[in-house]
CSV table of C-alpha atoms in Angstrom, one decimal:
chain,number,residue,atom,x,y,z
A,1,MET,CA,-0.1,0.1,0.0
A,2,SER,CA,1.7,3.4,-1.0
A,3,GLU,CA,1.2,6.4,1.2
A,4,VAL,CA,1.8,9.9,0.0
A,5,TYR,CA,1.6,12.9,2.3
A,6,ARG,CA,1.1,16.2,0.5
A,7,LEU,CA,-0.7,19.6,0.5
A,8,ALA,CA,-4.2,19.5,-0.7
A,9,ALA,CA,-5.0,21.3,-4.0
A,10,VAL,CA,-8.2,23.0,-4.9
A,11,GLU,CA,-8.9,20.2,-7.2
A,12,ASP,CA,-8.9,17.8,-4.2
A,13,ALA,CA,-11.9,19.7,-2.7
A,14,GLU,CA,-14.8,17.1,-3.9
A,15,ARG,CA,-12.9,14.3,-2.4
A,16,LEU,CA,-12.1,16.3,0.8
A,17,LEU,CA,-15.9,17.2,1.3
A,18,HIS,CA,-16.6,13.6,1.3
A,19,VAL,CA,-14.1,12.7,3.6
A,20,ILE,CA,-14.9,15.5,6.1
A,21,TYR,CA,-18.6,15.0,5.7
A,22,GLU,CA,-18.6,11.3,6.3
A,23,ALA,CA,-15.8,11.6,9.1
A,24,TYR,CA,-17.7,14.3,11.0
A,25,GLU,CA,-21.2,12.4,11.5
A,26,THR,CA,-20.7,12.2,15.2
A,27,ILE,CA,-20.2,16.0,15.4
A,28,ARG,CA,-23.3,16.6,13.6
A,29,GLU,CA,-25.1,14.2,15.8
A,30,LEU,CA,-23.8,15.9,18.9
A,31,GLU,CA,-24.9,19.4,17.4
A,32,LEU,CA,-21.6,20.8,17.8
A,33,HIS,CA,-21.0,24.1,16.1
A,34,TRP,CA,-17.8,23.1,14.1
A,35,PRO,CA,-17.5,24.9,10.6
A,36,ALA,CA,-16.1,21.5,9.1
A,37,ALA,CA,-19.1,19.5,10.1
A,38,ASN,CA,-21.5,21.0,7.7
A,39,ALA,CA,-19.0,22.4,5.2
A,40,ASP,CA,-19.9,22.8,1.8
A,41,LEU,CA,-17.7,22.7,-1.4
A,42,ALA,CA,-16.9,26.4,-1.1
A,43,LEU,CA,-15.8,26.3,2.4
A,44,ILE,CA,-13.7,23.3,1.6
A,45,GLN,CA,-12.0,25.3,-1.1
A,46,ASP,CA,-11.7,28.4,1.1
A,47,ASN,CA,-10.0,26.1,3.7
A,48,ILE,CA,-7.5,24.9,1.1
A,49,THR,CA,-6.5,28.2,-0.1
A,50,LYS,CA,-6.3,30.2,3.1
A,51,ASN,CA,-4.7,27.4,5.1
A,52,GLU,CA,-2.0,24.5,4.9
A,53,CYS,CA,-4.5,21.5,4.2
A,54,TYR,CA,-2.4,18.2,4.4
A,55,VAL,CA,-3.9,14.9,3.1
A,56,LEU,CA,-2.6,11.5,3.4
A,57,GLU,CA,-3.3,9.4,0.3
A,58,LEU,CA,-3.2,5.5,0.1
A,59,ASN,CA,-3.0,4.2,-3.3
A,60,GLY,CA,-3.8,7.5,-4.8
A,61,GLU,CA,-7.1,8.1,-2.8
A,62,ILE,CA,-7.3,10.6,-0.1
A,63,ALA,CA,-7.9,8.7,3.1
A,64,ALA,CA,-7.3,11.5,5.8
A,65,THR,CA,-6.9,15.4,6.2
A,66,LEU,CA,-5.6,17.7,8.6
A,67,THR,CA,-5.4,21.5,8.4
A,68,LEU,CA,-2.7,23.7,9.7
A,69,SER,CA,-4.7,27.1,10.4
A,70,LYS,CA,-3.3,30.3,9.0
A,71,GLU,CA,-6.1,32.3,10.4
A,72,LYS,CA,-6.0,34.2,13.7
A,73,LEU,CA,-7.9,32.4,16.7
A,74,HIS,CA,-10.3,34.6,18.3
A,75,SER,CA,-11.0,32.2,21.2
A,76,TRP,CA,-7.7,31.2,22.5
A,77,GLU,CA,-4.5,33.1,23.4
A,78,THR,CA,-1.7,31.1,22.0
A,79,ASP,CA,1.2,31.8,19.6
A,80,LEU,CA,1.6,28.1,18.8
A,81,PRO,CA,0.4,26.5,15.7
A,82,PHE,CA,-3.1,25.3,15.7
A,83,VAL,CA,-4.4,22.3,13.7
A,84,LYS,CA,-8.1,21.8,13.0
A,85,TRP,CA,-10.4,19.8,10.6
A,86,PHE,CA,-8.6,16.4,11.3
A,87,ALA,CA,-10.6,13.8,9.5
A,88,VAL,CA,-10.2,10.2,8.3
A,89,ASP,CA,-12.7,8.5,5.7
A,90,PRO,CA,-14.8,6.1,7.7
A,91,GLU,CA,-13.5,3.3,5.2
A,92,TYR,CA,-10.0,3.8,6.6
A,93,GLN,CA,-10.7,4.3,10.3
A,94,GLY,CA,-9.1,2.2,12.7
A,95,ILE,CA,-6.1,1.2,10.9
A,96,GLY,CA,-3.8,4.1,12.1
A,97,ILE,CA,-4.2,6.2,9.2
A,98,GLY,CA,-5.1,9.2,11.1
A,99,THR,CA,-2.4,8.8,13.7
A,100,ARG,CA,0.3,8.5,10.8
A,101,LEU,CA,-1.1,11.8,9.3
A,102,LEU,CA,-1.1,13.6,12.7
A,103,THR,CA,2.5,12.4,13.7
A,104,TRP,CA,3.7,13.5,10.2
A,105,VAL,CA,2.4,17.1,10.4
A,106,GLU,CA,3.5,17.3,14.2
A,107,GLU,CA,7.1,16.0,13.1
A,108,THR,CA,7.6,17.2,9.6
A,109,ILE,CA,5.6,20.4,9.6
A,110,ILE,CA,5.2,21.9,12.9
A,111,ARG,CA,8.7,20.8,14.5
A,112,ASP,CA,11.0,20.4,11.5
A,113,LYS,CA,9.6,22.8,8.9
A,114,LEU,CA,8.3,25.5,11.3
A,115,GLY,CA,10.6,24.9,14.1
A,116,ALA,CA,7.8,25.2,16.6
A,117,PRO,CA,8.3,23.7,19.9
A,118,ALA,CA,4.5,22.6,20.4
A,119,LEU,CA,1.3,22.9,18.6
A,120,THR,CA,-2.4,23.3,19.7
A,121,LEU,CA,-5.8,22.1,18.7
A,122,ALA,CA,-9.3,22.2,20.3
A,123,THR,CA,-12.0,19.8,21.1
A,124,ALA,CA,-15.3,19.5,22.9
A,125,GLU,CA,-15.6,17.7,26.3
A,126,LYS,CA,-18.9,16.3,25.2
A,127,HIS,CA,-17.6,14.2,22.4
A,128,PRO,CA,-17.6,10.8,23.5
A,129,TRP,CA,-13.9,9.9,22.6
A,130,LEU,CA,-12.1,12.9,20.9
A,131,LEU,CA,-10.5,14.3,24.2
A,132,ALA,CA,-9.1,10.8,25.5
A,133,MET,CA,-7.8,10.1,21.9
A,134,TYR,CA,-5.8,13.4,21.8
A,135,GLU,CA,-4.6,12.7,25.4
A,136,LYS,CA,-3.7,9.4,24.8
A,137,LYS,CA,-1.4,10.8,21.8
A,138,GLY,CA,0.3,13.1,24.3
A,139,TYR,CA,-1.8,16.2,24.1
A,140,GLU,CA,-2.6,18.0,27.4
A,141,ARG,CA,-5.3,20.5,28.3
A,142,ILE,CA,-4.2,24.0,28.7
A,143,GLU,CA,-7.1,26.1,28.5
A,144,SER,CA,-11.1,25.6,28.8
A,145,ILE,CA,-14.0,27.8,27.4
A,146,ASP,CA,-17.7,27.6,27.2
A,147,ARG,CA,-18.9,29.9,24.6
A,148,GLY,CA,-22.6,29.6,25.3
A,149,ASN,CA,-23.4,28.2,21.9
A,150,GLY,CA,-24.5,24.6,23.0
A,151,ASP,CA,-21.1,23.1,22.4
A,152,GLY,CA,-20.5,23.1,26.1
A,153,THR,CA,-16.8,22.9,27.3
A,154,MET,CA,-14.2,23.2,24.7
A,155,HIS,CA,-10.7,22.4,25.5
A,156,LEU,CA,-7.4,23.8,24.0
A,157,LEU,CA,-4.8,21.2,24.1
A,158,ARG,CA,-1.2,21.5,23.4
A,159,LYS,CA,1.5,18.8,22.5
A,160,VAL,CA,5.2,19.5,22.9
A,161,VAL,CA,7.1,18.2,19.9
A,162,ASN,CA,10.4,19.7,20.5
A,163,PRO,CA,11.0,19.5,24.4
A,164,ALA,CA,14.4,21.2,24.4
A,165,LEU,CA,13.2,24.2,22.4
A,166,TYR,CA,9.9,24.4,24.4
A,167,ASP,CA,11.8,24.1,27.8
A,168,ALA,CA,14.3,27.0,26.5
A,169,GLN,CA,11.5,29.3,25.3
A,170,LEU,CA,9.6,28.9,28.7
A,171,ARG,CA,12.8,29.9,30.6
A,172,THR,CA,13.2,32.8,28.5
A,173,LYS,CA,9.6,34.0,29.0
A,174,GLU,CA,10.1,33.1,32.8
A,175,GLU,CA,13.3,35.4,32.7
A,176,GLN,CA,11.6,38.3,30.9
A,177,ASN,CA,8.8,38.3,33.5
A,178,VAL,CA,11.5,38.4,36.3
A,179,TYR,CA,13.1,41.6,34.7
A,180,LYS,CA,9.6,43.4,34.1
């Protein structure tokens, strides 16, 4: 089985619409107000052009996707990269495809290309398994918010992908606070 990791192109939008729509069924059932859950083709195309939308292809077919946001987060105070719209086509779920794509983005893009010490993502507490899944993958809760829109408590999670750099940046911030 051949695997290819790459940036999505606008021509991939229809396939991505299928993958995201099918993968986000639980999100719609829970009535979470996540843009990806009810995205149309135009929103998928917009996501591809405004952000870095990565895909994992298996034998030439997109099986999973994950977006590195280039847009400013209004709800969270962080300078760390933020990933969103993580989806695995249900036909490929349960075989590690999502984990491989997430790990590739964490290491190849966030750590190696961007040189960032960590990344963030957000998820809802009321989702039956997402929070536990991310925590099992090494993410930790760093902030929580309830926007009052019916989603309940949303958690911002962080994963350190370069511990030495993260510790160095933390020490620098602490030193700057001492001298203020």
